[in-house]
Coordinates of C-alpha atoms and ligand atoms in Angstrom, one line a residue:
Chain A
M26 CA 183.5 -107.6 35.6
S27 CA 181.5 -110.7 35.6
D28 CA 182.4 -114.4 35.2
F29 CA 179.3 -115.1 33.2
P30 CA 179.3 -115.4 29.4
P31 CA 178.2 -112.3 27.6
L32 CA 174.5 -112.1 26.8
P33 CA 173.5 -112.5 23.2
Q34 CA 173.4 -109.2 21.4
E35 CA 170.9 -109.9 18.6
A36 CA 167.5 -111.4 18.6
R37 CA 167.0 -114.6 16.7
G38 CA 164.8 -114.4 13.6
K39 CA 164.6 -112.3 10.5
R40 CA 164.7 -108.6 10.9
P41 CA 161.7 -107.1 9.2
V42 CA 162.2 -104.7 6.3
F43 CA 159.6 -102.1 5.3
F44 CA 160.9 -100.0 2.5
D45 CA 161.2 -101.1 -1.1
D46 CA 164.9 -100.4 -0.8
P47 CA 166.1 -102.1 2.4
A48 CA 168.9 -99.5 2.5
I49 CA 166.3 -97.0 3.9
D50 CA 165.5 -99.3 6.8
T51 CA 169.3 -99.6 7.5
L52 CA 169.7 -95.8 7.2
L53 CA 166.8 -95.1 9.6
G54 CA 168.4 -97.5 12.1
M55 CA 171.7 -95.7 11.8
L56 CA 170.0 -92.3 12.2
L57 CA 168.3 -93.4 15.4
E58 CA 171.6 -94.7 16.8
L59 CA 173.2 -91.4 16.0
A60 CA 170.3 -89.5 17.5
Q61 CA 170.6 -91.5 20.7
A62 CA 174.4 -90.9 20.8
H63 CA 173.7 -87.2 20.3
W64 CA 171.2 -87.3 23.2
V65 CA 173.7 -89.0 25.5
A66 CA 176.2 -86.3 24.7
R67 CA 173.6 -83.5 25.2
E68 CA 172.7 -84.8 28.7
R69 CA 176.4 -85.1 29.6
L70 CA 176.9 -81.5 28.4
A71 CA 173.9 -80.3 30.4
R72 CA 175.3 -81.9 33.6
L73 CA 178.7 -80.4 32.8
E74 CA 177.3 -76.9 32.2
H75 CA 175.4 -77.1 35.4
W76 CA 178.4 -78.2 37.3
A77 CA 180.6 -75.5 35.8
A78 CA 178.0 -72.8 36.6
H79 CA 177.9 -73.9 40.2
A80 CA 181.5 -74.8 40.6
V81 CA 182.3 -71.4 42.2
T82 CA 180.1 -72.1 45.1
S83 CA 180.6 -75.8 45.3
A84 CA 184.2 -76.3 44.2
T85 CA 184.5 -79.4 46.4
V86 CA 181.9 -81.3 44.4
P87 CA 183.7 -83.3 41.7
F88 CA 182.2 -83.8 38.2
D89 CA 181.6 -87.5 38.1
D90 CA 178.8 -90.1 37.5
C91 CA 177.2 -89.0 40.8
Y92 CA 176.8 -85.4 39.7
A93 CA 173.1 -85.2 38.8
L94 CA 171.0 -82.3 37.7
P95 CA 168.4 -80.9 40.2
A96 CA 164.9 -82.1 39.5
E97 CA 163.8 -78.9 37.8
A98 CA 166.6 -78.9 35.4
A99 CA 166.2 -82.6 34.8
A100 CA 162.5 -82.0 33.9
R101 CA 163.4 -79.3 31.5
L102 CA 165.9 -81.6 29.8
A103 CA 163.3 -84.4 29.6
A104 CA 160.9 -82.0 27.8
E105 CA 163.8 -81.0 25.5
R106 CA 164.4 -84.7 24.7
D107 CA 160.7 -85.2 23.8
S108 CA 160.7 -82.2 21.5
F109 CA 164.0 -83.4 19.9
V110 CA 162.4 -86.7 19.1
A111 CA 159.3 -84.9 17.7
R112 CA 161.5 -82.7 15.5
L113 CA 163.3 -85.8 14.2
F114 CA 160.0 -87.2 13.0
A115 CA 158.3 -84.0 11.9
P116 CA 159.1 -84.4 8.2
V117 CA 157.6 -87.9 8.3
T118 CA 154.2 -86.8 9.6
K119 CA 154.1 -83.6 7.6
G120 CA 155.1 -85.0 4.2
Chain B
M17 CA 165.2 -96.1 34.1
S18 CA 165.9 -97.9 37.3
R19 CA 162.8 -96.1 38.6
F20 CA 160.3 -98.9 38.0
V21 CA 162.7 -101.7 38.9
T22 CA 162.6 -103.5 42.3
P23 CA 165.2 -101.5 44.3
A24 CA 167.1 -104.5 45.8
L25 CA 167.6 -105.8 42.2
A26 CA 168.1 -102.4 40.5
L27 CA 171.1 -102.0 38.2
S28 CA 173.4 -99.0 38.4
P29 CA 173.5 -97.5 34.9
T30 CA 176.0 -94.7 34.3
P31 CA 174.5 -91.3 33.5
D32 CA 175.3 -91.9 29.8
E33 CA 173.4 -95.3 30.0
Q34 CA 170.5 -93.6 31.7
A35 CA 170.4 -90.9 29.0
A36 CA 170.4 -93.7 26.3
Q37 CA 167.5 -95.4 28.0
A38 CA 165.5 -92.2 28.4
F39 CA 166.0 -91.6 24.7
V40 CA 164.6 -95.0 23.9
S41 CA 161.5 -94.4 26.1
S42 CA 160.9 -91.0 24.4
L43 CA 161.3 -92.6 21.0
R44 CA 158.8 -95.3 21.8
N45 CA 156.4 -92.8 23.3
H46 CA 156.6 -90.8 20.1
V47 CA 156.2 -93.7 17.8
L48 CA 153.3 -95.2 19.7
N49 CA 151.4 -92.0 20.3
P50 CA 151.8 -89.1 17.8
L51 CA 153.2 -91.2 15.0
A52 CA 150.5 -93.9 15.5
A53 CA 147.9 -91.2 15.5
A54 CA 149.1 -89.7 12.3
M55 CA 149.1 -93.2 10.7
K56 CA 145.5 -93.7 11.8
A57 CA 144.5 -90.3 10.5
R58 CA 146.1 -91.1 7.2
F59 CA 144.2 -94.5 7.1
E60 CA 140.9 -92.8 7.8
A61 CA 141.4 -90.0 5.2
E62 CA 143.0 -91.9 2.4
I63 CA 142.7 -95.7 2.7
A64 CA 139.4 -96.5 4.6
P65 CA 137.1 -94.9 1.9
S66 CA 138.5 -97.4 -0.7
L67 CA 138.2 -100.5 1.4
P68 CA 135.3 -102.8 0.6
E69 CA 132.5 -103.4 3.1
G70 CA 133.4 -106.2 5.6
A71 CA 137.2 -105.6 5.3
T72 CA 139.2 -107.3 8.0
G73 CA 142.3 -106.4 9.9
R74 CA 144.3 -108.4 7.3
D75 CA 142.8 -106.3 4.5
V76 CA 143.8 -103.2 6.3
H77 CA 147.3 -104.5 6.6
A78 CA 147.5 -105.3 2.9
A79 CA 146.2 -101.8 2.1
M80 CA 148.6 -100.1 4.6
R81 CA 151.8 -101.9 3.6
G82 CA 152.8 -99.5 0.9
D83 CA 152.0 -96.4 2.9
R84 CA 155.0 -94.2 3.7
L85 CA 153.7 -93.5 7.3
F86 CA 153.2 -97.2 8.0
R87 CA 156.8 -97.9 6.8
F88 CA 158.3 -95.2 9.0
Y89 CA 156.2 -96.2 12.0
S90 CA 157.1 -99.8 11.6
A91 CA 160.8 -99.4 10.8
A92 CA 161.2 -97.0 13.8
R93 CA 159.2 -99.3 16.1
V94 CA 161.4 -102.3 15.2
K95 CA 164.6 -100.3 15.7
A96 CA 163.2 -98.9 19.0
Q97 CA 162.4 -102.5 20.2
D98 CA 166.0 -103.5 19.6
M99 CA 167.2 -100.4 21.3
V100 CA 165.2 -101.3 24.4
W101 CA 167.2 -104.5 25.0
A102 CA 170.5 -102.9 23.9
S103 CA 170.0 -100.2 26.5
V104 CA 170.0 -102.6 29.4
R105 CA 172.0 -105.6 28.1
P106 CA 175.6 -104.2 28.8
I107 CA 174.6 -103.2 32.3
I108 CA 173.4 -106.7 33.1
D109 CA 176.6 -108.1 31.6
R110 CA 178.5 -105.9 34.0
E111 CA 176.4 -106.7 37.0
R112 CA 175.4 -110.3 36.4
R113 CA 177.6 -111.6 39.2
S114 CA 176.3 -109.0 41.6
L115 CA 172.7 -109.9 40.7
A116 CA 173.5 -113.5 41.4
D117 CA 175.0 -112.6 44.8
R118 CA 171.9 -110.5 45.6
F119 CA 169.7 -113.5 44.6
R120 CA 171.6 -115.7 47.1
A121 CA 171.3 -113.3 49.9
L122 CA 167.6 -112.6 49.3
A123 CA 166.8 -116.3 48.9
A124 CA 168.5 -117.1 52.2
D125 CA 166.5 -114.4 54.0
R126 CA 163.6 -115.7 56.0
T127 CA 161.5 -112.5 56.0
T128 CA 158.7 -114.3 54.0
A129 CA 157.8 -118.0 53.9
G130 CA 157.9 -117.8 50.1
T131 CA 159.6 -120.6 48.1
L132 CA 161.3 -121.3 44.8
T133 CA 161.1 -124.8 43.3
L134 CA 163.1 -125.4 40.1
D135 CA 162.9 -128.4 37.8
P136 CA 166.1 -128.5 35.7
G137 CA 164.8 -131.4 33.7
L138 CA 161.7 -129.6 32.5
P139 CA 161.5 -129.5 28.7
I140 CA 161.3 -125.9 27.4
P141 CA 158.2 -125.7 25.1
K142 CA 158.8 -124.8 21.5
N143 CA 157.0 -121.5 21.7
V144 CA 159.8 -120.3 24.1
A145 CA 162.8 -122.4 23.0
A146 CA 162.5 -121.7 19.2
L147 CA 162.4 -117.9 19.2
D148 CA 163.2 -114.6 20.9
V149 CA 159.7 -113.3 21.8
H150 CA 159.4 -109.6 21.2
R151 CA 163.0 -109.6 19.9
M152 CA 164.4 -110.1 23.4
P153 CA 167.8 -111.6 22.8
G154 CA 168.1 -115.0 24.5
N155 CA 164.4 -115.1 25.4
Y156 CA 162.9 -115.9 28.8
H157 CA 164.6 -119.3 29.3
L158 CA 168.2 -118.0 28.9
D159 CA 170.0 -119.5 31.9
A160 CA 173.6 -119.9 33.0
G161 CA 172.5 -122.1 36.0
A162 CA 173.4 -121.5 39.7
D163 CA 172.1 -118.1 40.8
D164 CA 171.8 -116.5 37.4
L165 CA 169.1 -113.8 37.2
A166 CA 170.0 -112.3 33.8
A167 CA 166.9 -113.2 31.8
G168 CA 164.6 -111.9 34.6
A169 CA 166.7 -108.7 34.9
L170 CA 166.6 -108.2 31.1
Y171 CA 162.8 -108.6 31.1
E172 CA 162.2 -106.3 34.1
N173 CA 164.7 -103.6 33.1
G174 CA 163.6 -103.8 29.4
L175 CA 160.0 -103.5 30.4
A176 CA 160.8 -100.4 32.5
V177 CA 162.3 -98.7 29.4
F178 CA 159.6 -100.2 27.1
S179 CA 156.5 -99.2 29.0
F180 CA 157.6 -95.6 29.8
G181 CA 155.5 -95.6 33.0
L182 CA 152.3 -97.1 31.7
M183 CA 152.7 -100.4 33.7
G184 CA 152.8 -98.6 37.1
E185 CA 155.5 -97.7 39.5
T186 CA 156.3 -101.4 40.2
L187 CA 155.3 -102.7 36.8
D188 CA 152.3 -104.5 38.3
D189 CA 149.4 -102.2 37.3
I190 CA 147.6 -105.0 35.5
G191 CA 147.6 -107.3 38.6
Q192 CA 146.8 -104.5 41.0
S193 CA 143.9 -103.2 38.8
I194 CA 142.4 -106.6 38.1
A195 CA 142.7 -107.8 41.7
L196 CA 141.0 -104.6 43.0
W197 CA 138.3 -105.0 40.3
L198 CA 137.7 -108.6 41.3
R199 CA 137.4 -107.9 45.0
H200 CA 134.6 -105.4 44.2
R201 CA 133.1 -107.5 41.4
L202 CA 132.8 -110.6 43.5
P203 CA 132.9 -109.4 47.1
D204 CA 132.2 -112.9 48.5
F205 CA 134.9 -114.6 46.6
A206 CA 137.7 -115.4 49.0
P207 CA 140.2 -117.8 47.4
D208 CA 142.4 -120.0 49.6
A209 CA 144.8 -120.8 46.7
V210 CA 145.7 -118.7 43.7
L211 CA 147.7 -119.9 40.7
D212 CA 149.4 -117.5 38.2
L213 CA 150.3 -119.1 34.9
G214 CA 153.3 -117.9 32.9
C215 CA 154.2 -115.6 35.7
S216 CA 157.6 -114.5 34.5
V217 CA 159.2 -112.3 37.2
G218 CA 156.0 -112.3 39.2
H219 CA 154.9 -108.7 38.5
Q220 CA 151.2 -109.7 38.4
T221 CA 151.5 -112.6 40.9
L222 CA 152.2 -110.5 44.0
P223 CA 149.1 -108.3 43.8
W224 CA 147.0 -111.4 44.5
K225 CA 148.7 -112.0 47.8
R226 CA 148.1 -108.4 48.7
A227 CA 144.4 -108.6 47.6
Y228 CA 143.8 -111.9 49.4
P229 CA 146.4 -112.0 52.3
D230 CA 145.1 -115.4 53.6
A231 CA 145.5 -117.2 50.2
R232 CA 148.5 -119.3 49.2
V233 CA 149.7 -117.7 46.0
T234 CA 151.8 -119.7 43.5
G235 CA 153.3 -118.6 40.2
I236 CA 154.5 -121.0 37.5
D237 CA 156.7 -120.5 34.5
V238 CA 159.1 -122.6 32.4
A239 CA 162.0 -120.0 32.6
P240 CA 164.3 -120.6 35.6
A241 CA 166.1 -117.3 35.7
C242 CA 162.8 -115.4 35.5
L243 CA 161.6 -117.5 38.5
R244 CA 164.7 -116.9 40.5
Y245 CA 164.2 -113.2 39.8
A246 CA 160.6 -113.5 40.8
H247 CA 161.5 -115.2 44.1
A248 CA 164.2 -112.6 44.9
R249 CA 161.8 -109.8 44.0
A250 CA 159.0 -111.2 46.3
Q251 CA 161.5 -111.6 49.1
A252 CA 162.8 -108.0 48.6
M253 CA 159.2 -106.7 48.6
G254 CA 158.3 -108.8 51.7
V255 CA 155.4 -110.6 49.9
E256 CA 155.0 -114.3 50.4
A257 CA 154.6 -116.2 47.1
H258 CA 155.7 -119.7 45.8
F259 CA 157.4 -119.9 42.4
V260 CA 157.5 -123.2 40.7
Q261 CA 159.2 -124.1 37.4
A262 CA 156.4 -125.9 35.5
D263 CA 154.7 -126.1 32.1
A264 CA 151.1 -124.7 32.3
T265 CA 149.9 -127.2 29.8
R266 CA 150.7 -129.9 32.5
A267 CA 151.0 -128.4 35.9
P268 CA 152.4 -130.6 38.7
F269 CA 149.5 -130.0 41.1
P270 CA 146.6 -132.3 42.1
D271 CA 143.1 -131.9 40.8
A272 CA 140.9 -129.3 42.5
S273 CA 143.8 -127.6 44.3
F274 CA 143.1 -123.9 43.4
D275 CA 140.2 -121.4 43.7
L276 CA 141.6 -118.9 41.2
V277 CA 143.7 -119.7 38.2
F278 CA 144.9 -116.4 36.6
S279 CA 147.2 -115.5 33.8
S280 CA 148.4 -112.2 32.3
M281 CA 149.9 -111.6 28.9
F282 CA 150.4 -115.3 28.6
L283 CA 147.9 -116.9 26.3
H284 CA 148.9 -114.9 23.2
E285 CA 152.4 -116.4 23.4
L286 CA 151.1 -120.0 23.0
P287 CA 150.1 -122.0 20.0
K288 CA 146.4 -122.8 19.8
A289 CA 146.7 -126.4 20.9
D290 CA 148.6 -125.2 24.0
I291 CA 146.0 -122.5 24.8
R292 CA 143.3 -125.2 24.8
A293 CA 145.5 -127.5 26.9
V294 CA 146.0 -124.7 29.4
F295 CA 142.2 -124.1 29.6
R296 CA 141.6 -127.8 30.2
E297 CA 144.4 -127.8 32.8
A298 CA 142.9 -124.8 34.6
H299 CA 139.6 -126.7 34.7
R300 CA 141.3 -129.7 36.2
L301 CA 143.1 -127.6 38.8
L302 CA 140.1 -125.6 40.0
R303 CA 137.8 -126.6 42.8
P304 CA 134.1 -126.6 42.1
G305 CA 133.0 -122.9 41.9
G306 CA 136.6 -121.8 41.2
L307 CA 137.4 -119.0 38.8
M308 CA 139.6 -118.9 35.7
L309 CA 140.6 -115.4 34.8
H310 CA 142.9 -114.1 32.1
Y311 CA 144.2 -110.6 31.3
E312 CA 144.8 -110.5 27.5
L313 CA 144.8 -108.6 24.3
P314 CA 141.2 -108.1 23.2
P315 CA 140.0 -110.5 20.5
N316 CA 139.8 -109.3 16.9
A317 CA 136.0 -109.7 17.0
K318 CA 135.9 -106.9 19.6
L319 CA 137.8 -104.4 17.5
S320 CA 137.4 -102.4 14.3
P321 CA 139.4 -103.8 11.4
Y322 CA 142.0 -101.0 11.8
D323 CA 142.5 -101.7 15.5
G324 CA 142.8 -105.4 14.8
F325 CA 145.5 -104.6 12.2
Y326 CA 147.2 -102.3 14.7
L327 CA 147.5 -104.9 17.4
D328 CA 148.4 -107.7 15.0
W329 CA 151.5 -105.6 14.0
D330 CA 153.4 -107.5 16.7
S331 CA 152.5 -110.9 15.1
D332 CA 154.1 -109.9 11.8
Y333 CA 157.0 -107.8 13.0
N334 CA 157.8 -108.3 16.7
S335 CA 158.4 -112.1 16.9
E336 CA 155.0 -112.8 18.4
P337 CA 154.0 -115.6 16.0
Y338 CA 151.0 -116.8 18.0
Y339 CA 149.5 -113.4 18.7
R340 CA 147.2 -113.1 15.8
G341 CA 146.1 -116.8 16.0
Y342 CA 145.2 -116.2 19.7
R343 CA 143.3 -113.0 18.9
D344 CA 141.3 -114.8 16.2
L345 CA 139.9 -117.1 18.8
V346 CA 136.6 -116.2 20.5
P347 CA 137.2 -116.2 24.3
A348 CA 133.6 -117.2 25.1
D349 CA 133.8 -120.3 22.9
E350 CA 137.2 -121.4 24.3
V351 CA 136.0 -121.0 27.8
A352 CA 132.9 -123.0 27.2
R353 CA 134.8 -125.7 25.2
A354 CA 137.0 -126.3 28.3
G355 CA 133.8 -126.9 30.4
F356 CA 133.5 -123.6 32.2
H357 CA 130.2 -121.8 32.7
G358 CA 129.3 -118.2 33.4
F359 CA 131.6 -116.6 30.8
F360 CA 132.3 -112.9 31.5
E361 CA 134.5 -110.3 30.1
A362 CA 135.5 -106.9 31.4
S363 CA 137.5 -103.8 30.6
V364 CA 139.3 -102.8 33.8
P365 CA 140.5 -99.3 34.0
S366 CA 144.2 -99.0 34.8
L367 CA 144.8 -98.1 38.5
G368 CA 147.7 -95.8 37.7
W369 CA 145.8 -94.0 34.9
Y370 CA 142.3 -93.7 36.3
G371 CA 142.5 -94.4 40.0
A372 CA 140.8 -96.8 42.4
D373 CA 137.3 -95.2 42.2
A374 CA 137.1 -95.8 38.4
I375 CA 137.9 -99.5 39.0
V376 CA 135.2 -99.8 41.6
A377 CA 132.7 -98.2 39.3
A378 CA 133.7 -100.4 36.4
A379 CA 133.3 -103.5 38.6
D380 CA 129.5 -102.9 38.3
A381 CA 129.5 -103.1 34.5
D382 CA 130.3 -106.7 33.5
R383 CA 130.3 -106.6 29.8
A384 CA 133.4 -105.3 28.0
E385 CA 132.7 -102.6 25.5
A386 CA 134.4 -102.5 22.1
S387 CA 136.8 -99.6 22.2
D388 CA 140.1 -98.7 20.6
R389 CA 141.6 -98.3 24.1
L390 CA 140.9 -101.9 25.1
G391 CA 144.3 -103.1 26.3
R392 CA 146.5 -101.1 24.0
L393 CA 149.6 -99.7 25.5
G394 CA 149.2 -96.0 24.9
D395 CA 147.6 -93.0 26.6
G396 CA 144.5 -94.0 28.5
V397 CA 144.9 -97.7 29.2
T398 CA 142.3 -100.3 30.2
W399 CA 142.9 -104.0 30.8
Y400 CA 140.7 -106.5 29.0
C401 CA 140.1 -109.6 31.0
Y402 CA 137.7 -112.6 30.8
G403 CA 137.0 -115.9 32.4
G404 CA 134.5 -118.5 33.6
F405 CA 133.7 -120.7 36.6
R406 CA 134.1 -124.3 37.2
G407 CA 130.8 -126.0 37.8
P408 CA 130.0 -128.1 40.9
A409 CA 131.5 -131.6 40.8
A410 CA 129.5 -133.9 38.5
Ligands
SAM25 C1 154.8 -112.0 28.6 S1 155.4 -113.2 29.7 C2 154.2 -113.1 31.0 C3 154.3 -111.9 31.9 C4 153.6 -111.9 33.2 N1 152.6 -112.9 33.3 C5 153.1 -110.6 33.6 O1 152.0 -110.3 33.2 O2 153.9 -109.7 34.1 C6 155.0 -114.8 29.2 C7 155.7 -115.9 30.0 O3 155.1 -117.2 29.7 C8 156.1 -118.1 29.9 N2 155.6 -119.4 29.2 C9 155.5 -119.6 27.9 N3 155.0 -120.8 27.7 C10 154.8 -121.4 28.9 C11 154.2 -122.6 29.3 N4 153.8 -123.6 28.4 N5 154.1 -122.8 30.6 C12 154.5 -121.9 31.5 N6 155.0 -120.7 31.2 C13 155.2 -120.5 29.9 C14 157.3 -117.5 29.4 O4 158.5 -118.1 29.9 C15 157.2 -116.0 29.9 O5 157.8 -115.8 31.1

């Protein structure tokens, strides 16, 4: 931990609102937080699945923060992330 | 997203924190590319036909305000902006002491002759002190004294997430591209002293030392923790540069002490009176024949009303209150007003996007062309820059 004071969490100034009912702005913000949290869990699961699938041959490798996906699997996951975000917004561009 | 950050100063996000950052980059990429394209298509199909002849960017804004796509684009973009800073802030809180220790070690290192000169008494101008530019909590001047790097780290790490690769591997594509362009545009120009105004963490400062190794390169900014970061970063990269805490409207250097006065993404964060003061100051600081050169957002007059509206979004919704006022100015007039001659403007292809050959080819064409890709951060980037020369001494 650090002996410095914590950084400010919020930007100064008014938060802009775009919808007639500001609740929609709020809900969109909540949705994107949730989508981010989902994505964090998805990546963790992908690492865990990869580790589990390879644990037989590399039983000595612990599952921890250093356990990373190989480049090819990481690239697949990045593509999945982009299409997840695209799916999230698809109803906006279609409607 | 430590990928674009100077390795010696890189943070150590957990895999979960990295996933959260990667999500924000994907989100921004989606909002700024496909969603922005859909919004533009909607404008062209449904809104443009009903706009009167001679409509301005402000008229486009008024017409778009009620549009559903504009609302989703804007609300998602504001949220994504806040998520950029939120995705790096806790890591800096955790590593702030370690960053300070790294600063001390790098500053003590004698690998370059670079220097850092802070002026704790310097007043922070209102355009910095009174707001959080682009919603960056604490803004550039946040400082806990001693060896604190937090504001610089927030800026560099935030930019790495924010720019999803478009600013180059070391976030200095602007400086590298423009320095290469200038070397080919003016092959006989060999500056002895270069000054970078509003240099922040020095991303676009160091490329000048690489382009002109014999020059003394100085960067000034009002933000102490950004300058400490700039100094540590230059030391880590082995590039000699001198960082000085100073206000660009009244820089603490003698008359005629530079051959090139440069700035990048700086003028649009200043009120109009300060922009003019900076131009006068640049004129004072340059030697006869010296060059003032700015990388900036293209002026509204160069853009279609829609593209003007699109860029001015930041002025209304991203805590960039001076952005539109800056872009309403006509660069040629401002350059002439400060006493410069030989005004020029150029659209320099991004090195990372188009490669060095494209820059060399562009150096031959000296007039910027109006284009919707002029300086906008999205696929296919070019950097708009302009400037003028100081005449011989009267
Ligand atoms: C967007 S940042 C510039 C980034 C940097 N030039 C680059 O291209 O990487 C703007 C900087 O201008 C600085 N600034 C604002 N007003 C200033 C002034 N009057 N004098 C010097 N620096 C100033 C801010 O502290 C901030 O670091």
